[in-house]
Amino acid sequence: MSAILEDLRKGHAIPVVPNVFAMGVDGSLRLAGSECQKCQWRTFPRVKRCLRCHSGNIGDVLLIPQGIVDSFTVVRQGPLEWTGLVPYVLVRVLLEDGVQVVSHLRECLTEDIRIGMSVRGELAVLFEEEGRSVVGPVFVPA
Amino acid sequence: MANVLVAGVGMHPTGRFSDKSYRDLATVAAVAAVEDAGLSWDHIGVLFASHTRQGISAGQQVAHDLGLAGIPVVNVENACASGTTAIHEAATWIEAGRVDVALVVGFEKMPKGVISGLGEPGSYEDRMGLNVMPALYGLMAQKHMHRYGTTVQQMALVSVKNHQNGVLNPYAQYRKAVTLEEVLQSRMVADPLTLLQCCPTSDGAAAVVLVNGSTVLPNPLRAVRWAGSAVGTMRFDSDESEVSHRTALAAYEAASIGPEDIELVECHDAFTIGEILHYEELGLCPEGEGGRFIEEGHTWLNGKVPVNPSGGLQSRGHPLGMTGVAQVYEAVVQMRGEAGDRQLAHWPKTAVTHTQGYAGVAAVGVLQR
């Protein structure tokens, strides 16, 4: 992951979308989510208003990307822009604080994926775009 | 509130029609529905046009082709639930006394391949390649298999059943039966869903004429009551199943029926696991029992609750804006006893239509005779 961070610093890589991840004080990956300041409901990615209590008082929160696989699938026919990048594995992960995150699963054979398996977040190169690597948060087996 | 009746229905076949525009398709369906109702074009007080990707004011273009100048035209986009939503909204116009007769036309011409253009361009879901409809259902399928022991064979049976039904439907896109082995051995799209468990993208159109119950009709006995309907979206803590279940309960309450009254269902079998989930969400069987419910034969043409006798999205096809309207077409012809080779032996007295779409939308309608 340090090589990716270095590429991000040098501008050789870009985040898949702005403000979707950050590095914690200990240097490990965090997901940039939202926390309602009224009811403390958390979500990822970020929202403008709380879907539970409708409050507009939303703060940023850095989520620890550790949890268990709630479900998974292997995309073998994707959107047009992903045509050359299939197959890829998608997982829905329940983070330890209850937030649900959908992303890619890497470093795991398809036949080894199990609902309930522990995973952790990591930065990975998703694809190349205009000569730069596009980087996003993915999961890998914990 | 006014009693709302479905007085006429019409369809254009579903398939690929490179030589026809969406206006051509919509016009055929609309003319058929109005002629079926036996009403004059002067009676029509509003046109609701259901479509998702035909551009700005497509409904007005269709109205122009139909010669319907001067009446209000409302374009409705609600993803795969657009058609049911359009009928739901048209019914509220009649219930509110705004008009006595509403024409609803659902139509679509779709590009081949996986549905694109979902969600906001440049969003996390878009850029990460998460907006893939088969994958969203793949996630549902894996979870259902894990939690309830549902099998790939049970899911594949949905495709077998609906393709078998579609053989008998002259409006279906694929009028070819498939075997369980063919379904399971077709190429994988999003595990565990194979190609023959994914609905095609299609061109097509369907139309219905809704009327105030006090309207004088030439053939009043052919009218079917639009007894109640509802449209819902996901809550902060729910999923696609929860919104379909909640929306179904709201529609049942509006129609004063319970799941035990249902004798026919046209539901959103865009992917086979969807139909199994909808058995449970619509209350046809207990949660977790959907796989066994089809295996035991309950939803086949001769079962206790036939589901998707039209062939469903799997076989009839899925032009997005058309689907919810085409479901009502099927329910009405079955309830009238006019469904030809696929006519159910027992003409249903109560039918339910259900669509579900991207970003957690669901819509349910109840018809009674």
Coordinates of C-alpha atoms in Angstrom, one line a residue:
Chain A
M1 CA 0.0 0.0 0.0
S2 CA 2.9 2.3 0.6
A3 CA 3.8 2.4 -3.1
I4 CA 0.2 3.4 -3.9
L5 CA 0.4 6.2 -1.3
E6 CA 3.7 7.4 -2.8
D7 CA 2.0 7.4 -6.3
L8 CA -0.9 9.4 -4.9
R9 CA 1.6 11.9 -3.4
K10 CA 3.4 12.3 -6.6
G11 CA 0.2 12.6 -8.7
H12 CA 0.9 9.3 -10.6
A13 CA -2.3 8.0 -9.1
I14 CA -5.7 9.6 -8.3
P15 CA -8.5 8.5 -5.9
V16 CA -11.4 6.8 -7.6
V17 CA -13.6 9.7 -6.2
P18 CA -12.6 12.6 -4.0
N19 CA -12.8 12.2 -0.2
V20 CA -13.7 8.5 -0.2
F21 CA -10.8 7.4 2.0
A22 CA -8.2 8.8 4.2
M23 CA -5.2 7.5 6.2
G24 CA -5.6 7.3 10.0
V25 CA -3.1 8.7 12.4
D26 CA -1.5 5.3 12.6
G27 CA -1.1 5.3 8.9
S28 CA -3.8 2.7 8.2
L29 CA -6.7 3.0 5.8
R30 CA -9.9 4.6 6.8
L31 CA -13.2 5.0 4.9
A32 CA -14.6 8.5 4.8
G33 CA -18.2 8.2 6.0
S34 CA -20.8 10.3 7.5
E35 CA -22.2 10.4 11.1
C36 CA -25.4 12.2 12.0
Q37 CA -24.7 14.6 14.8
K38 CA -28.2 14.2 16.1
C39 CA -28.8 10.4 16.1
Q40 CA -25.3 9.1 15.5
W41 CA -26.3 7.0 12.5
R42 CA -23.3 6.2 10.4
T43 CA -23.1 5.5 6.7
F44 CA -20.7 5.0 3.8
P45 CA -20.2 6.7 1.3
R46 CA -21.0 10.1 2.7
V47 CA -24.5 11.6 2.7
K48 CA -25.8 15.1 2.8
R49 CA -28.7 14.5 5.3
C50 CA -29.5 11.7 7.7
L51 CA -31.7 9.0 6.3
R52 CA -32.8 7.9 9.7
C53 CA -33.8 11.2 11.5
H54 CA -33.6 13.6 8.5
S55 CA -31.2 15.9 10.3
G56 CA -29.0 18.1 8.1
N57 CA -26.4 18.2 10.9
I58 CA -24.0 15.7 9.4
G59 CA -20.4 15.3 10.3
D60 CA -17.5 13.4 8.8
V61 CA -16.3 10.1 10.4
L62 CA -13.4 7.9 9.5
L63 CA -14.5 4.3 9.6
I64 CA -12.2 1.3 10.3
P65 CA -12.6 -1.0 7.2
Q66 CA -12.8 -4.2 9.1
G67 CA -15.8 -6.5 9.1
I68 CA -17.4 -9.7 7.7
V69 CA -18.7 -10.6 4.3
D70 CA -22.5 -10.3 4.2
S71 CA -22.7 -11.4 0.6
F72 CA -20.7 -11.6 -2.6
T73 CA -20.8 -12.1 -6.3
V74 CA -18.5 -12.3 -9.2
V75 CA -19.2 -9.8 -12.0
R76 CA -18.5 -11.5 -15.3
Q77 CA -20.3 -9.0 -17.5
G78 CA -19.9 -5.4 -16.3
P79 CA -20.8 -1.9 -17.4
L80 CA -19.2 -0.8 -20.7
E81 CA -16.3 1.0 -19.0
W82 CA -15.4 -2.2 -17.1
T83 CA -15.5 -4.5 -20.1
G84 CA -11.8 -5.3 -20.1
L85 CA -11.7 -5.6 -16.3
V86 CA -14.0 -8.5 -15.7
P87 CA -14.2 -10.8 -13.8
Y88 CA -14.1 -8.9 -10.5
V89 CA -15.5 -9.9 -7.1
L90 CA -18.0 -7.6 -5.3
V91 CA -18.6 -8.0 -1.6
R92 CA -21.1 -6.4 0.8
V93 CA -19.3 -6.1 4.1
L94 CA -20.7 -5.3 7.5
L95 CA -18.1 -3.2 9.3
E96 CA -17.6 -3.8 13.0
D97 CA -19.6 -0.6 13.8
G98 CA -22.6 -1.8 11.7
V99 CA -22.0 0.2 8.6
Q100 CA -22.6 -1.6 5.3
V101 CA -20.0 -1.1 2.5
V102 CA -19.9 -2.6 -1.0
S103 CA -16.6 -2.8 -2.7
H104 CA -14.3 -5.2 -4.5
L105 CA -12.7 -8.3 -2.9
R106 CA -9.1 -9.0 -3.9
E107 CA -6.5 -11.6 -3.1
C108 CA -9.0 -14.4 -2.6
L109 CA -9.9 -17.3 -4.9
T110 CA -13.6 -17.3 -5.9
E111 CA -14.0 -20.8 -4.4
D112 CA -12.6 -19.6 -1.1
I113 CA -15.1 -16.8 -0.6
R114 CA -17.5 -17.4 2.3
I115 CA -20.3 -15.3 3.8
G116 CA -19.1 -14.6 7.3
M117 CA -15.4 -14.5 6.5
S118 CA -13.4 -11.6 8.0
V119 CA -12.0 -9.0 5.7
R120 CA -10.1 -5.7 6.0
G121 CA -9.7 -2.7 3.8
E122 CA -6.8 -1.9 1.6
L123 CA -6.0 0.5 -1.1
A124 CA -5.7 -1.0 -4.6
V125 CA -5.3 0.1 -8.2
L126 CA -8.7 -0.3 -9.8
F127 CA -7.9 0.7 -13.4
E128 CA -5.7 3.1 -15.4
E129 CA -7.1 6.3 -16.7
E130 CA -5.3 9.0 -18.8
G131 CA -2.0 7.6 -17.9
R132 CA -2.6 7.5 -14.1
S133 CA -3.7 4.7 -11.8
V134 CA -7.1 5.1 -10.3
V135 CA -7.0 4.0 -6.7
G136 CA -9.9 3.0 -4.4
P137 CA -10.6 1.0 -1.2
V138 CA -11.1 -2.7 -1.6
F139 CA -11.3 -5.6 0.8
V140 CA -8.9 -8.5 1.3
P141 CA -9.1 -11.5 3.6
A142 CA -8.2 -10.5 7.1
Chain B
M1 CA -63.2 8.1 -3.7
A2 CA -64.1 7.0 -7.2
N3 CA -64.0 3.4 -8.2
V4 CA -61.3 2.9 -10.8
L5 CA -61.7 0.3 -13.6
V6 CA -59.3 -1.0 -16.2
A7 CA -61.5 -0.8 -19.2
G8 CA -59.0 -1.6 -22.0
V9 CA -55.6 -3.1 -22.5
G10 CA -53.3 -3.3 -25.5
M11 CA -49.7 -4.4 -26.4
H12 CA -47.1 -4.3 -29.0
P13 CA -45.0 -7.5 -29.0
T14 CA -41.7 -7.4 -27.1
G15 CA -38.4 -8.0 -29.0
R16 CA -35.9 -6.1 -31.1
F17 CA -37.5 -3.7 -33.7
S18 CA -34.7 -1.7 -35.3
D19 CA -37.1 -0.4 -38.0
K20 CA -39.5 1.1 -35.4
S21 CA -39.3 4.0 -33.1
Y22 CA -40.6 4.1 -29.5
R23 CA -43.4 6.2 -30.9
D24 CA -44.3 3.4 -33.3
L25 CA -44.4 0.9 -30.6
A26 CA -46.4 3.1 -28.1
T27 CA -48.9 4.0 -30.8
V28 CA -49.8 0.4 -31.6
A29 CA -50.3 -0.5 -27.9
A30 CA -52.3 2.7 -27.2
V31 CA -54.6 2.3 -30.1
A32 CA -55.2 -1.4 -29.2
A33 CA -56.0 -0.4 -25.6
V34 CA -58.5 2.4 -26.6
E35 CA -60.2 0.2 -29.1
D36 CA -60.4 -2.6 -26.5
A37 CA -62.1 -0.2 -24.1
G38 CA -64.5 0.8 -26.9
L39 CA -64.3 4.4 -25.9
S40 CA -63.9 7.5 -28.1
W41 CA -60.6 9.3 -28.1
D42 CA -62.5 12.4 -26.9
H43 CA -63.1 10.7 -23.6
I44 CA -59.4 10.6 -22.7
G45 CA -58.6 13.3 -20.1
V46 CA -54.9 12.6 -19.5
L47 CA -52.0 10.6 -20.9
F48 CA -49.4 9.0 -18.5
A49 CA -46.3 8.0 -20.4
S50 CA -43.9 5.5 -18.6
H51 CA -40.4 5.3 -19.9
T52 CA -36.9 5.6 -18.6
R53 CA -34.6 6.5 -21.5
Q54 CA -36.6 7.9 -24.4
G55 CA -35.7 11.5 -23.7
I56 CA -37.4 14.7 -22.7
S57 CA -41.2 14.8 -23.3
A58 CA -41.4 11.4 -25.0
G59 CA -44.9 11.2 -23.8
Q60 CA -45.9 14.4 -25.7
Q61 CA -44.4 12.9 -28.8
V62 CA -46.6 9.8 -28.4
A63 CA -49.6 12.0 -27.7
H64 CA -49.0 13.8 -30.9
D65 CA -48.9 10.6 -32.9
L66 CA -52.2 9.5 -31.2
G67 CA -53.8 12.8 -32.1
L68 CA -54.3 13.6 -28.4
A69 CA -53.7 17.3 -28.6
G70 CA -54.5 19.6 -25.7
I71 CA -54.8 17.1 -22.8
P72 CA -52.3 16.9 -19.9
V73 CA -49.4 14.6 -20.6
V74 CA -47.4 13.3 -17.6
N75 CA -44.1 11.5 -18.1
V76 CA -43.2 9.0 -15.4
E77 CA -39.7 7.6 -14.7
N78 CA -39.3 5.3 -11.7
A79 CA -36.7 2.8 -13.0
C80 CA -38.1 -0.7 -13.5
A81 CA -41.2 0.2 -11.5
S82 CA -42.2 3.1 -13.9
G83 CA -45.1 1.3 -15.5
T84 CA -46.8 0.3 -12.2
T85 CA -46.1 3.8 -10.9
A86 CA -47.7 5.4 -13.9
I87 CA -50.9 3.4 -13.5
H88 CA -50.9 4.1 -9.7
E89 CA -50.6 7.9 -10.5
A90 CA -53.3 7.7 -13.2
A91 CA -55.6 6.0 -10.8
T92 CA -55.2 8.8 -8.3
W93 CA -56.2 11.4 -10.9
I94 CA -59.5 9.5 -11.4
E95 CA -60.0 8.9 -7.7
A96 CA -59.5 12.7 -7.1
G97 CA -62.1 13.5 -9.8
R98 CA -59.6 15.3 -12.1
V99 CA -60.5 13.1 -15.1
D100 CA -62.8 10.2 -15.8
V101 CA -60.6 8.5 -18.3
A102 CA -56.8 8.1 -18.3
L103 CA -54.6 6.4 -20.9
V104 CA -51.4 4.9 -19.6
V105 CA -48.7 3.9 -22.1
G106 CA -45.5 2.2 -21.1
F107 CA -42.8 2.0 -23.8
E108 CA -39.0 1.6 -24.2
K109 CA -36.3 0.9 -26.8
M110 CA -33.2 -0.4 -25.1
P111 CA -29.6 -0.9 -26.1
K112 CA -28.2 -4.4 -25.9
G113 CA -26.1 -5.6 -22.9
V114 CA -26.1 -4.9 -19.2
I115 CA -28.2 -1.9 -18.4
S116 CA -26.0 1.2 -18.2
G117 CA -26.6 4.7 -16.9
L118 CA -27.7 3.7 -13.5
G119 CA -27.1 6.2 -10.7
E120 CA -25.1 9.4 -10.7
P121 CA -22.1 9.5 -13.1
G122 CA -18.9 9.9 -11.2
S123 CA -20.4 8.6 -7.9
Y124 CA -18.6 6.0 -5.8
E125 CA -20.9 3.3 -7.0
D126 CA -20.4 4.3 -10.7
R127 CA -16.7 4.6 -10.6
M128 CA -16.2 1.4 -8.6
G129 CA -18.3 -0.6 -11.1
L130 CA -20.9 -1.4 -8.5
N131 CA -24.0 -0.4 -10.5
V132 CA -24.4 -3.7 -12.2
M133 CA -28.0 -5.0 -11.9
P134 CA -27.1 -8.7 -12.2
A135 CA -24.5 -8.2 -9.5
L136 CA -27.0 -6.6 -7.2
Y137 CA -29.2 -9.7 -7.6
G138 CA -26.2 -11.9 -7.3
L139 CA -25.6 -10.5 -3.9
M140 CA -29.2 -11.2 -2.9
A141 CA -29.0 -14.8 -4.3
Q142 CA -25.8 -15.7 -2.4
K143 CA -27.3 -14.3 0.8
H144 CA -30.6 -16.3 0.3
M145 CA -28.7 -19.5 -0.5
H146 CA -26.5 -19.0 2.6
R147 CA -29.4 -18.1 5.0
Y148 CA -32.1 -20.5 3.8
G149 CA -30.5 -23.2 1.8
T150 CA -32.0 -22.1 -1.5
T151 CA -30.4 -23.9 -4.4
V152 CA -29.2 -22.9 -7.9
Q153 CA -31.6 -25.5 -9.2
Q154 CA -34.6 -23.8 -7.5
M155 CA -33.6 -20.5 -9.0
A156 CA -33.1 -22.0 -12.4
L157 CA -36.7 -23.4 -12.2
V158 CA -38.0 -19.9 -12.4
S159 CA -36.4 -19.5 -15.8
V160 CA -37.7 -22.9 -16.9
K161 CA -41.2 -22.1 -15.8
N162 CA -41.4 -18.6 -17.2
H163 CA -39.9 -19.5 -20.6
Q164 CA -42.4 -22.4 -20.8
N165 CA -45.2 -19.8 -20.1
G166 CA -43.7 -17.4 -22.7
V167 CA -44.0 -20.1 -25.4
L168 CA -47.7 -19.6 -25.2
N169 CA -47.6 -15.8 -25.3
P170 CA -47.7 -14.2 -28.8
Y171 CA -46.3 -11.0 -27.3
A172 CA -43.2 -12.6 -25.7
Q173 CA -39.7 -11.9 -26.9
Y174 CA -38.4 -15.4 -26.4
R175 CA -41.0 -18.1 -27.2
K176 CA -38.7 -21.0 -26.6
A177 CA -38.7 -23.4 -23.8
V178 CA -35.4 -24.0 -21.9
T179 CA -34.4 -27.0 -19.8
L180 CA -32.9 -26.9 -16.3
E181 CA -29.6 -28.0 -17.7
E182 CA -29.6 -25.3 -20.4
V183 CA -30.3 -22.7 -17.7
L184 CA -27.6 -23.9 -15.4
Q185 CA -25.0 -24.4 -18.2
S186 CA -25.5 -21.0 -19.9
R187 CA -22.6 -18.6 -19.2
M188 CA -22.2 -17.1 -15.8
V189 CA -23.1 -13.4 -15.6
A190 CA -22.9 -12.7 -11.9
D191 CA -22.5 -15.7 -9.7
P192 CA -24.7 -17.7 -9.2
L193 CA -26.9 -16.1 -11.9
T194 CA -26.3 -17.5 -15.4
L195 CA -27.4 -15.8 -18.6
L196 CA -30.7 -17.6 -18.8
Q197 CA -31.5 -16.4 -15.4
C198 CA -31.2 -12.7 -16.5
C199 CA -34.0 -11.0 -18.4
P200 CA -33.2 -9.6 -21.8
T201 CA -33.1 -5.9 -22.6
S202 CA -35.9 -5.3 -25.1
D203 CA -38.1 -3.0 -27.1
G204 CA -41.8 -3.0 -26.5
A205 CA -44.9 -1.1 -25.4
A206 CA -48.1 -1.8 -23.5
A207 CA -51.1 0.4 -22.7
V208 CA -54.1 0.4 -20.4
V209 CA -57.2 2.6 -20.2
L210 CA -58.4 3.5 -16.7
V211 CA -61.8 4.9 -16.1
N212 CA -64.0 6.2 -13.4
G213 CA -66.4 3.4 -12.3
S214 CA -69.4 5.4 -13.3
T215 CA -68.3 5.7 -16.9
V216 CA -70.7 4.1 -19.4
L217 CA -68.7 1.3 -21.1
P218 CA -69.8 -0.7 -24.2
N219 CA -68.7 -3.9 -22.6
P220 CA -68.8 -3.3 -18.8
L221 CA -68.4 -7.0 -17.9
R222 CA -64.9 -7.0 -19.5
A223 CA -63.7 -4.2 -17.1
V224 CA -61.6 -5.2 -14.1
R225 CA -61.3 -3.1 -11.0
W226 CA -58.0 -1.4 -10.1
A227 CA -58.6 -2.1 -6.4
G228 CA -55.5 -0.5 -4.8
S229 CA -51.9 0.2 -5.4
A230 CA -48.8 1.6 -3.6
V231 CA -45.3 2.9 -4.5
G232 CA -42.4 2.7 -2.0
T233 CA -38.7 3.3 -1.6
M234 CA -36.1 1.8 0.7
R235 CA -35.7 3.1 4.3
F236 CA -32.3 3.8 5.9
D237 CA -32.3 0.3 7.5
S238 CA -34.0 -1.8 4.8
D239 CA -33.2 -3.6 1.6
E240 CA -35.0 -4.4 -1.6
S241 CA -37.0 -7.2 0.1
E242 CA -38.2 -4.9 2.8
V243 CA -39.5 -2.2 0.5
S244 CA -41.3 -4.7 -1.7
H245 CA -42.9 -6.3 1.3
R246 CA -43.9 -3.0 2.8
T247 CA -45.3 -1.7 -0.5
A248 CA -47.3 -4.9 -1.0
L249 CA -48.9 -4.6 2.4
A250 CA -49.8 -1.0 1.6
A251 CA -51.4 -2.0 -1.7
Y252 CA -53.2 -4.9 0.0
E253 CA -54.6 -2.6 2.6
A254 CA -55.8 -0.1 0.0
A255 CA -57.6 -3.0 -1.8
S256 CA -58.8 -4.6 1.4
I257 CA -57.3 -8.0 0.5
G258 CA -54.8 -10.4 2.1
P259 CA -52.2 -12.6 0.5
E260 CA -54.6 -15.5 0.8
D261 CA -56.9 -13.9 -1.7
I262 CA -54.3 -13.8 -4.5
E263 CA -54.9 -16.1 -7.5
L264 CA -52.5 -14.7 -10.0
V265 CA -49.2 -12.7 -9.7
E266 CA -47.2 -10.9 -12.3
C267 CA -43.9 -10.0 -10.5
H268 CA -40.5 -8.6 -11.2
D269 CA -38.5 -11.7 -12.3
A270 CA -35.7 -9.6 -13.9
F271 CA -33.4 -12.2 -12.3
T272 CA -34.6 -15.6 -11.1
I273 CA -33.7 -15.0 -7.4
G274 CA -36.0 -12.0 -7.6
E275 CA -39.1 -14.1 -8.2
I276 CA -38.2 -16.4 -5.3
L277 CA -37.8 -13.4 -3.0
H278 CA -41.0 -11.9 -4.3
Y279 CA -43.0 -15.0 -3.3
E280 CA -41.9 -14.3 0.2
E281 CA -42.3 -10.5 0.1
L282 CA -45.8 -10.7 -1.4
G283 CA -46.8 -13.1 1.3
L284 CA -47.4 -16.1 -1.0
C285 CA -45.1 -18.2 1.3
P286 CA -43.2 -17.8 4.5
E287 CA -39.8 -16.1 4.5
G288 CA -37.0 -18.4 3.4
E289 CA -39.5 -20.8 1.7
G290 CA -39.4 -19.3 -1.8
G291 CA -37.1 -21.9 -3.4
R292 CA -39.2 -24.8 -2.1
F293 CA -42.4 -22.9 -3.2
I294 CA -41.5 -23.1 -6.9
E295 CA -40.0 -26.6 -6.5
E296 CA -43.4 -27.8 -5.2
G297 CA -45.1 -26.5 -8.2
H298 CA -47.3 -23.8 -6.6
T299 CA -46.4 -21.0 -9.0
W300 CA -46.7 -22.9 -12.3
L301 CA -49.7 -22.4 -14.6
N302 CA -51.6 -25.2 -12.9
G303 CA -50.4 -24.3 -9.4
K304 CA -52.3 -22.7 -6.6
V305 CA -50.9 -19.2 -7.3
P306 CA -49.6 -19.0 -10.9
V307 CA -46.8 -16.5 -11.2
N308 CA -45.9 -14.8 -14.4
P309 CA -48.1 -16.7 -16.8
S310 CA -47.1 -14.1 -19.4
G311 CA -43.5 -15.5 -19.3
G312 CA -42.5 -12.6 -17.1
L313 CA -39.5 -10.5 -17.7
Q314 CA -37.5 -13.6 -18.3
S315 CA -39.4 -14.6 -21.5
R316 CA -41.8 -11.7 -22.4
G317 CA -38.8 -9.3 -22.0
H318 CA -38.2 -6.2 -20.0
P319 CA -38.5 -2.9 -21.8
L320 CA -38.2 -0.9 -18.6
G321 CA -41.1 1.6 -19.1
M322 CA -43.4 -1.1 -20.5
T323 CA -43.1 -3.9 -17.9
G324 CA -45.5 -2.7 -15.2
V325 CA -48.2 -1.9 -17.8
A326 CA -47.7 -5.3 -19.6
Q327 CA -48.2 -7.0 -16.3
V328 CA -51.6 -5.4 -16.0
Y329 CA -52.3 -6.4 -19.6
E330 CA -51.7 -10.0 -18.6
A331 CA -53.7 -9.9 -15.4
V332 CA -56.7 -8.4 -17.2
V333 CA -56.8 -10.9 -20.1
Q334 CA -56.4 -13.7 -17.6
M335 CA -59.2 -12.4 -15.4
R336 CA -61.5 -11.9 -18.5
G337 CA -60.7 -15.4 -19.8
E338 CA -59.1 -14.1 -22.9
A339 CA -55.5 -15.3 -22.5
G340 CA -55.7 -17.9 -25.3
D341 CA -53.4 -20.9 -25.0
R342 CA -52.0 -19.8 -21.6
Q343 CA -55.4 -19.1 -20.1
L344 CA -55.6 -20.3 -16.5
A345 CA -58.3 -22.9 -15.9
H346 CA -59.6 -20.9 -13.0
W347 CA -60.1 -17.3 -14.1
P348 CA -58.5 -15.3 -11.3
K349 CA -60.7 -13.0 -9.3
T350 CA -57.8 -11.2 -7.6
A351 CA -54.4 -10.5 -9.2
V352 CA -51.3 -8.7 -8.1
T353 CA -48.7 -7.0 -10.2
H354 CA -45.3 -6.0 -8.8
T355 CA -42.3 -4.2 -10.1
Q356 CA -39.0 -3.3 -8.3
G357 CA -36.2 -1.1 -9.5
Y358 CA -32.8 0.4 -9.1
A359 CA -32.1 2.5 -6.0
G360 CA -34.7 0.7 -4.0
V361 CA -38.1 1.4 -5.6
A362 CA -41.1 -0.9 -5.6
A363 CA -44.6 -0.6 -6.8
V364 CA -47.6 -3.0 -6.4
G365 CA -51.1 -3.1 -7.9
V366 CA -54.1 -5.2 -7.0
L367 CA -56.8 -6.0 -9.6
Q368 CA -60.2 -7.6 -8.9
R369 CA -63.2 -8.7 -10.8

